[in-house]
């Protein structure tokens, strides 16, 4: 069964720098999500994409965040000016290719460390 | 918005015993309730889910029950094994394509 993939697996950056996290979702699905998980805490919703547009975003997803689909298949999450508190695991997710739209399958995640 | 609470935060059981994790939710519009298992340093993996039109669902040693009236749902693991040790998260979602609201997680340790 196809899986969601993410790159890089680990990103280390200096505070104030921009980072771009990439995800290749399960193909042919209109829904797409980004979540983050601070170490030892719960998974938190950031933003959802439907049919190439942001459909919902949380309070966490402020102006420093943006999400794009630059080439029709990959999705990117950009953090413009990273802060120490942005250190977390970032997961992308989307429904299985089996036609169900209610469940979400997670990618392996990118561990972002802001120094 | 939806608020999902999860208890207990940690749970230790002897191998072979049962484990029960409970979650409550606040939004009566929520109609889909997945459970995820997350091993250390890995992605959350869906282990079982239930929709609001069903009261119980079972998959081998894992079962989930849902009480819509009381707005709570539970994960039951029977005959626990050491490989069941992980953090378990419940979640709730009101609509297809909507975000998942996650509980705070339960760290389950199965003692051999």
PDB file of C-alpha atoms in Angstrom:
ATOM      1  CA  UNK A   1       0.000   0.000   0.000  1.00  0.00           C
ATOM      2  CA  UNK A   2       1.388   3.448  -0.879  1.00  0.00           C
ATOM      3  CA  UNK A   3       2.699   5.529   1.988  1.00  0.00           C
ATOM      4  CA  UNK A   4       3.208   9.180   2.744  1.00  0.00           C
ATOM      5  CA  UNK A   5       6.890  10.154   2.603  1.00  0.00           C
ATOM      6  CA  UNK A   6       8.672  13.152   4.120  1.00  0.00           C
ATOM      7  CA  UNK A   7      12.055  14.816   3.750  1.00  0.00           C
ATOM      8  CA  UNK A   8      14.317  15.531   5.455  1.00  0.00           C
ATOM      9  CA  UNK A   9      14.026  13.173   8.381  1.00  0.00           C
ATOM     10  CA  UNK A  10      15.911  15.622  10.595  1.00  0.00           C
ATOM     11  CA  UNK A  11      16.532  19.334  10.111  1.00  0.00           C
ATOM     12  CA  UNK A  12      18.718  21.450  12.354  1.00  0.00           C
ATOM     13  CA  UNK A  13      18.570  25.196  11.942  1.00  0.00           C
ATOM     14  CA  UNK A  14      19.521  28.398  13.687  1.00  0.00           C
ATOM     15  CA  UNK A  15      16.844  30.568  15.241  1.00  0.00           C
ATOM     16  CA  UNK A  16      15.555  33.103  12.738  1.00  0.00           C
ATOM     17  CA  UNK A  17      16.348  30.978   9.702  1.00  0.00           C
ATOM     18  CA  UNK A  18      13.794  29.718   7.206  1.00  0.00           C
ATOM     19  CA  UNK A  19      13.109  26.015   6.820  1.00  0.00           C
ATOM     20  CA  UNK A  20      11.144  24.093   4.246  1.00  0.00           C
ATOM     21  CA  UNK A  21       9.750  20.679   5.071  1.00  0.00           C
ATOM     22  CA  UNK A  22       8.610  18.448   2.240  1.00  0.00           C
ATOM     23  CA  UNK A  23       6.007  15.765   1.913  1.00  0.00           C
ATOM     24  CA  UNK A  24       4.868  13.489  -0.860  1.00  0.00           C
ATOM     25  CA  UNK A  25       1.339  12.390  -0.046  1.00  0.00           C
ATOM     26  CA  UNK A  26      -0.521   9.345  -1.224  1.00  0.00           C
ATOM     27  CA  UNK A  27      -1.359  10.181  -4.786  1.00  0.00           C
ATOM     28  CA  UNK A  28      -4.769  11.062  -6.156  1.00  0.00           C
ATOM     29  CA  UNK A  29      -6.143  12.331  -2.901  1.00  0.00           C
ATOM     30  CA  UNK A  30      -7.553  15.789  -2.437  1.00  0.00           C
ATOM     31  CA  UNK A  31      -7.132  16.050   1.329  1.00  0.00           C
ATOM     32  CA  UNK A  32      -3.816  16.802   2.970  1.00  0.00           C
ATOM     33  CA  UNK A  33      -2.801  17.804   6.487  1.00  0.00           C
ATOM     34  CA  UNK A  34       0.160  19.055   8.492  1.00  0.00           C
ATOM     35  CA  UNK A  35       0.490  18.320  12.197  1.00  0.00           C
ATOM     36  CA  UNK A  36       3.226  18.945  14.708  1.00  0.00           C
ATOM     37  CA  UNK A  37       4.203  17.159  17.920  1.00  0.00           C
ATOM     38  CA  UNK A  38       6.418  18.795  20.494  1.00  0.00           C
ATOM     39  CA  UNK A  39       8.514  16.180  22.265  1.00  0.00           C
ATOM     40  CA  UNK A  40       6.459  14.284  24.805  1.00  0.00           C
ATOM     41  CA  UNK A  41       3.242  16.079  23.944  1.00  0.00           C
ATOM     42  CA  UNK A  42       0.169  15.390  21.881  1.00  0.00           C
ATOM     43  CA  UNK A  43      -0.209  15.734  18.149  1.00  0.00           C
ATOM     44  CA  UNK A  44      -1.494  19.202  17.196  1.00  0.00           C
ATOM     45  CA  UNK A  45      -3.222  20.209  13.984  1.00  0.00           C
ATOM     46  CA  UNK A  46      -1.596  22.941  11.897  1.00  0.00           C
ATOM     47  CA  UNK A  47      -3.344  23.178   8.554  1.00  0.00           C
ATOM     48  CA  UNK A  48      -5.432  21.228   6.080  1.00  0.00           C
ATOM     49  CA  UNK A  49      -5.479  21.404   2.309  1.00  0.00           C
ATOM     50  CA  UNK A  50      -8.350  20.459   0.080  1.00  0.00           C
ATOM     51  CA  UNK A  51      -8.213  20.614  -3.670  1.00  0.00           C
ATOM     52  CA  UNK A  52      -5.085  22.781  -3.608  1.00  0.00           C
ATOM     53  CA  UNK A  53      -6.404  25.322  -1.154  1.00  0.00           C
ATOM     54  CA  UNK A  54      -6.105  25.784   2.573  1.00  0.00           C
ATOM     55  CA  UNK A  55      -9.394  24.632   4.045  1.00  0.00           C
ATOM     56  CA  UNK A  56      -8.678  25.020   7.737  1.00  0.00           C
ATOM     57  CA  UNK A  57      -5.853  26.234   9.955  1.00  0.00           C
ATOM     58  CA  UNK A  58      -5.226  26.340  13.673  1.00  0.00           C
ATOM     59  CA  UNK A  59      -4.090  29.165  15.897  1.00  0.00           C
ATOM     60  CA  UNK A  60      -0.578  27.715  15.728  1.00  0.00           C
ATOM     61  CA  UNK A  61      -0.487  28.314  11.976  1.00  0.00           C
ATOM     62  CA  UNK A  62       0.326  32.007  12.120  1.00  0.00           C
ATOM     63  CA  UNK A  63       1.950  34.281   9.566  1.00  0.00           C
ATOM     64  CA  UNK A  64       5.344  32.631   9.877  1.00  0.00           C
ATOM     65  CA  UNK A  65       3.914  29.434   8.395  1.00  0.00           C
ATOM     66  CA  UNK A  66       2.923  28.793   4.817  1.00  0.00           C
ATOM     67  CA  UNK A  67       2.033  25.711   2.858  1.00  0.00           C
ATOM     68  CA  UNK A  68       2.377  25.202  -0.865  1.00  0.00           C
ATOM     69  CA  UNK A  69       2.086  22.596  -3.555  1.00  0.00           C
ATOM     70  CA  UNK A  70       4.899  23.703  -5.844  1.00  0.00           C
ATOM     71  CA  UNK A  71       4.763  20.991  -8.498  1.00  0.00           C
ATOM     72  CA  UNK A  72       1.397  19.323  -8.285  1.00  0.00           C
ATOM     73  CA  UNK A  73       2.501  16.381  -6.166  1.00  0.00           C
ATOM     74  CA  UNK A  74       4.808  17.523  -3.366  1.00  0.00           C
ATOM     75  CA  UNK A  75       3.624  19.627  -0.483  1.00  0.00           C
ATOM     76  CA  UNK A  76       5.865  21.960   1.474  1.00  0.00           C
ATOM     77  CA  UNK A  77       5.550  23.545   4.891  1.00  0.00           C
ATOM     78  CA  UNK A  78       7.641  26.666   5.216  1.00  0.00           C
ATOM     79  CA  UNK A  79       8.532  28.317   8.489  1.00  0.00           C
ATOM     80  CA  UNK A  80       9.887  31.747   7.683  1.00  0.00           C
ATOM     81  CA  UNK A  81      11.709  32.789  10.842  1.00  0.00           C
ATOM     82  CA  UNK A  82      12.128  29.843  13.157  1.00  0.00           C
ATOM     83  CA  UNK A  83      11.877  30.168  16.904  1.00  0.00           C
ATOM     84  CA  UNK A  84      13.128  27.851  19.612  1.00  0.00           C
ATOM     85  CA  UNK A  85       9.561  26.736  20.315  1.00  0.00           C
ATOM     86  CA  UNK A  86       9.184  25.526  16.727  1.00  0.00           C
ATOM     87  CA  UNK A  87      11.369  22.560  17.632  1.00  0.00           C
ATOM     88  CA  UNK A  88       9.093  19.562  17.151  1.00  0.00           C
ATOM     89  CA  UNK A  89       8.223  16.642  14.917  1.00  0.00           C
ATOM     90  CA  UNK A  90       6.237  17.728  11.894  1.00  0.00           C
ATOM     91  CA  UNK A  91       3.977  15.159  10.300  1.00  0.00           C
ATOM     92  CA  UNK A  92       2.061  15.340   7.078  1.00  0.00           C
ATOM     93  CA  UNK A  93      -0.948  13.099   6.646  1.00  0.00           C
ATOM     94  CA  UNK A  94      -3.643  12.217   4.231  1.00  0.00           C
ATOM     95  CA  UNK A  95      -6.342   9.624   3.768  1.00  0.00           C
ATOM     96  CA  UNK A  96      -5.577   6.248   2.328  1.00  0.00           C
ATOM     97  CA  UNK A  97      -5.854   5.712  -1.387  1.00  0.00           C
ATOM     98  CA  UNK A  98      -8.697   3.315  -0.710  1.00  0.00           C
ATOM     99  CA  UNK A  99     -11.381   5.935  -1.087  1.00  0.00           C
ATOM    100  CA  UNK A 100     -12.114   6.656   2.541  1.00  0.00           C
ATOM    101  CA  UNK A 101     -11.795  10.311   3.411  1.00  0.00           C
ATOM    102  CA  UNK A 102     -12.312  10.190   7.155  1.00  0.00           C
ATOM    103  CA  UNK A 103      -9.092   8.592   8.306  1.00  0.00           C
ATOM    104  CA  UNK A 104      -5.573   9.969   8.156  1.00  0.00           C
ATOM    105  CA  UNK A 105      -2.300   8.184   7.604  1.00  0.00           C
ATOM    106  CA  UNK A 106       0.837   9.886   8.822  1.00  0.00           C
ATOM    107  CA  UNK A 107       4.187  10.260   7.149  1.00  0.00           C
ATOM    108  CA  UNK A 108       7.367   9.349   9.051  1.00  0.00           C
ATOM    109  CA  UNK A 109       7.832  12.948  10.166  1.00  0.00           C
ATOM    110  CA  UNK A 110      10.580  15.542  10.090  1.00  0.00           C
ATOM    111  CA  UNK A 111      12.312  16.314  13.353  1.00  0.00           C
ATOM    112  CA  UNK A 112      13.020  20.044  13.419  1.00  0.00           C
ATOM    113  CA  UNK A 113      15.588  21.290  15.897  1.00  0.00           C
ATOM    114  CA  UNK A 114      15.960  25.050  16.281  1.00  0.00           C
ATOM    115  CA  UNK A 115      19.125  26.169  18.045  1.00  0.00           C
TER     116      UNK A 115
ATOM    117  CA  UNK B   1     -13.799  23.735  19.115  1.00  0.00           C
ATOM    118  CA  UNK B   2     -13.504  20.123  20.120  1.00  0.00           C
ATOM    119  CA  UNK B   3     -11.710  19.187  23.358  1.00  0.00           C
ATOM    120  CA  UNK B   4     -10.524  15.618  23.813  1.00  0.00           C
ATOM    121  CA  UNK B   5      -9.368  14.409  27.209  1.00  0.00           C
ATOM    122  CA  UNK B   6      -7.570  11.125  27.729  1.00  0.00           C
ATOM    123  CA  UNK B   7      -6.887   9.034  30.836  1.00  0.00           C
ATOM    124  CA  UNK B   8      -4.711   7.692  32.264  1.00  0.00           C
ATOM    125  CA  UNK B   9      -1.529   9.399  31.162  1.00  0.00           C
ATOM    126  CA  UNK B  10       0.519   6.340  32.097  1.00  0.00           C
ATOM    127  CA  UNK B  11      -0.513   2.723  32.482  1.00  0.00           C
ATOM    128  CA  UNK B  12       1.501  -0.317  33.483  1.00  0.00           C
ATOM    129  CA  UNK B  13       0.094  -3.830  33.192  1.00  0.00           C
ATOM    130  CA  UNK B  14       1.466  -7.328  33.483  1.00  0.00           C
ATOM    131  CA  UNK B  15       1.832  -9.282  30.292  1.00  0.00           C
ATOM    132  CA  UNK B  16      -1.406 -11.104  29.566  1.00  0.00           C
ATOM    133  CA  UNK B  17      -3.580  -8.635  31.462  1.00  0.00           C
ATOM    134  CA  UNK B  18      -6.002  -6.219  29.848  1.00  0.00           C
ATOM    135  CA  UNK B  19      -5.467  -2.502  29.369  1.00  0.00           C
ATOM    136  CA  UNK B  20      -8.184   0.121  29.083  1.00  0.00           C
ATOM    137  CA  UNK B  21      -7.686   3.710  27.963  1.00  0.00           C
ATOM    138  CA  UNK B  22     -10.533   6.207  28.111  1.00  0.00           C
ATOM    139  CA  UNK B  23     -11.263   9.407  26.226  1.00  0.00           C
ATOM    140  CA  UNK B  24     -13.996  12.006  26.406  1.00  0.00           C
ATOM    141  CA  UNK B  25     -14.929  14.592  23.832  1.00  0.00           C
ATOM    142  CA  UNK B  26     -16.959  17.773  23.979  1.00  0.00           C
ATOM    143  CA  UNK B  27     -18.378  18.373  20.504  1.00  0.00           C
ATOM    144  CA  UNK B  28     -21.510  16.360  19.819  1.00  0.00           C
ATOM    145  CA  UNK B  29     -20.856  16.868  16.098  1.00  0.00           C
ATOM    146  CA  UNK B  30     -17.818  14.575  16.271  1.00  0.00           C
ATOM    147  CA  UNK B  31     -18.581  11.365  14.470  1.00  0.00           C
ATOM    148  CA  UNK B  32     -15.277   9.650  13.818  1.00  0.00           C
ATOM    149  CA  UNK B  33     -12.915   8.361  16.516  1.00  0.00           C
ATOM    150  CA  UNK B  34      -9.571   6.812  15.574  1.00  0.00           C
ATOM    151  CA  UNK B  35      -6.921   5.412  17.875  1.00  0.00           C
ATOM    152  CA  UNK B  36      -3.230   5.680  17.094  1.00  0.00           C
ATOM    153  CA  UNK B  37      -0.230   3.834  18.475  1.00  0.00           C
ATOM    154  CA  UNK B  38       3.079   5.662  18.515  1.00  0.00           C
ATOM    155  CA  UNK B  39       6.335   3.925  19.272  1.00  0.00           C
ATOM    156  CA  UNK B  40       9.291   6.013  20.381  1.00  0.00           C
ATOM    157  CA  UNK B  41      10.570   8.214  17.579  1.00  0.00           C
ATOM    158  CA  UNK B  42       8.082   6.911  15.043  1.00  0.00           C
ATOM    159  CA  UNK B  43       4.930   8.095  13.363  1.00  0.00           C
ATOM    160  CA  UNK B  44       1.463   7.624  14.859  1.00  0.00           C
ATOM    161  CA  UNK B  45      -0.071   4.520  13.313  1.00  0.00           C
ATOM    162  CA  UNK B  46      -3.778   3.906  13.080  1.00  0.00           C
ATOM    163  CA  UNK B  47      -4.745   0.754  14.967  1.00  0.00           C
ATOM    164  CA  UNK B  48      -8.533   0.935  15.078  1.00  0.00           C
ATOM    165  CA  UNK B  49     -11.307   3.421  14.481  1.00  0.00           C
ATOM    166  CA  UNK B  50     -15.024   3.735  15.051  1.00  0.00           C
ATOM    167  CA  UNK B  51     -17.800   5.868  13.642  1.00  0.00           C
ATOM    168  CA  UNK B  52     -20.648   7.305  15.625  1.00  0.00           C
ATOM    169  CA  UNK B  53     -23.227   4.956  14.151  1.00  0.00           C
ATOM    170  CA  UNK B  54     -21.493   2.005  15.793  1.00  0.00           C
ATOM    171  CA  UNK B  55     -21.213   1.249  19.514  1.00  0.00           C
ATOM    172  CA  UNK B  56     -18.385  -1.242  19.449  1.00  0.00           C
ATOM    173  CA  UNK B  57     -15.746  -2.545  17.089  1.00  0.00           C
ATOM    174  CA  UNK B  58     -13.250  -5.320  17.576  1.00  0.00           C
ATOM    175  CA  UNK B  59     -10.103  -6.368  15.761  1.00  0.00           C
ATOM    176  CA  UNK B  60      -8.399  -9.382  17.318  1.00  0.00           C
ATOM    177  CA  UNK B  61      -7.053  -8.261  20.720  1.00  0.00           C
ATOM    178  CA  UNK B  62      -8.116  -4.649  20.272  1.00  0.00           C
ATOM    179  CA  UNK B  63     -11.595  -3.251  20.728  1.00  0.00           C
ATOM    180  CA  UNK B  64     -13.089   0.202  20.883  1.00  0.00           C
ATOM    181  CA  UNK B  65     -16.391   1.182  22.484  1.00  0.00           C
ATOM    182  CA  UNK B  66     -18.301   4.409  21.978  1.00  0.00           C
ATOM    183  CA  UNK B  67     -20.992   5.991  24.130  1.00  0.00           C
ATOM    184  CA  UNK B  68     -22.380   8.925  22.160  1.00  0.00           C
ATOM    185  CA  UNK B  69     -24.736  10.030  24.897  1.00  0.00           C
ATOM    186  CA  UNK B  70     -21.954  10.333  27.437  1.00  0.00           C
ATOM    187  CA  UNK B  71     -19.437  11.480  24.814  1.00  0.00           C
ATOM    188  CA  UNK B  72     -16.785   8.990  25.706  1.00  0.00           C
ATOM    189  CA  UNK B  73     -14.960   6.195  23.963  1.00  0.00           C
ATOM    190  CA  UNK B  74     -12.479   3.622  25.146  1.00  0.00           C
ATOM    191  CA  UNK B  75      -9.717   1.402  23.831  1.00  0.00           C
ATOM    192  CA  UNK B  76      -9.472  -2.113  25.197  1.00  0.00           C
ATOM    193  CA  UNK B  77      -6.419  -4.286  24.662  1.00  0.00           C
ATOM    194  CA  UNK B  78      -6.683  -7.868  25.862  1.00  0.00           C
ATOM    195  CA  UNK B  79      -3.898 -10.387  26.446  1.00  0.00           C
ATOM    196  CA  UNK B  80      -1.318  -7.630  26.375  1.00  0.00           C
ATOM    197  CA  UNK B  81       2.163  -8.352  25.046  1.00  0.00           C
ATOM    198  CA  UNK B  82       5.437  -6.457  25.535  1.00  0.00           C
ATOM    199  CA  UNK B  83       5.221  -5.198  21.948  1.00  0.00           C
ATOM    200  CA  UNK B  84       2.014  -3.385  22.881  1.00  0.00           C
ATOM    201  CA  UNK B  85       4.172  -0.978  24.905  1.00  0.00           C
ATOM    202  CA  UNK B  86       3.848   2.452  23.263  1.00  0.00           C
ATOM    203  CA  UNK B  87       2.014   5.749  23.548  1.00  0.00           C
ATOM    204  CA  UNK B  88      -1.622   5.548  22.495  1.00  0.00           C
ATOM    205  CA  UNK B  89      -3.563   8.578  21.286  1.00  0.00           C
ATOM    206  CA  UNK B  90      -7.278   8.900  20.808  1.00  0.00           C
ATOM    207  CA  UNK B  91      -8.721  11.467  18.440  1.00  0.00           C
ATOM    208  CA  UNK B  92     -12.061  12.884  17.391  1.00  0.00           C
ATOM    209  CA  UNK B  93     -13.192  14.466  14.155  1.00  0.00           C
ATOM    210  CA  UNK B  94     -16.519  16.084  13.291  1.00  0.00           C
ATOM    211  CA  UNK B  95     -16.510  15.880   9.544  1.00  0.00           C
ATOM    212  CA  UNK B  96     -14.856  14.192   6.642  1.00  0.00           C
ATOM    213  CA  UNK B  97     -11.779  16.122   5.703  1.00  0.00           C
ATOM    214  CA  UNK B  98     -11.723  17.968   8.978  1.00  0.00           C
ATOM    215  CA  UNK B  99      -8.830  18.107  11.385  1.00  0.00           C
ATOM    216  CA  UNK B 100      -8.320  15.516  14.058  1.00  0.00           C
ATOM    217  CA  UNK B 101      -8.383  16.626  17.676  1.00  0.00           C
ATOM    218  CA  UNK B 102      -6.003  14.441  19.640  1.00  0.00           C
ATOM    219  CA  UNK B 103      -5.981  13.420  23.260  1.00  0.00           C
ATOM    220  CA  UNK B 104      -2.880  13.909  25.363  1.00  0.00           C
ATOM    221  CA  UNK B 105      -1.739  10.315  25.054  1.00  0.00           C
ATOM    222  CA  UNK B 106      -1.348   7.286  27.320  1.00  0.00           C
ATOM    223  CA  UNK B 107       2.034   5.701  27.793  1.00  0.00           C
ATOM    224  CA  UNK B 108       1.387   1.966  28.103  1.00  0.00           C
ATOM    225  CA  UNK B 109       4.039  -0.306  29.527  1.00  0.00           C
ATOM    226  CA  UNK B 110       3.516  -4.059  29.417  1.00  0.00           C
ATOM    227  CA  UNK B 111       5.727  -5.779  31.953  1.00  0.00           C
ATOM    228  CA  UNK B 112       6.961  -9.230  30.872  1.00  0.00           C
TER     229      UNK B 112
END
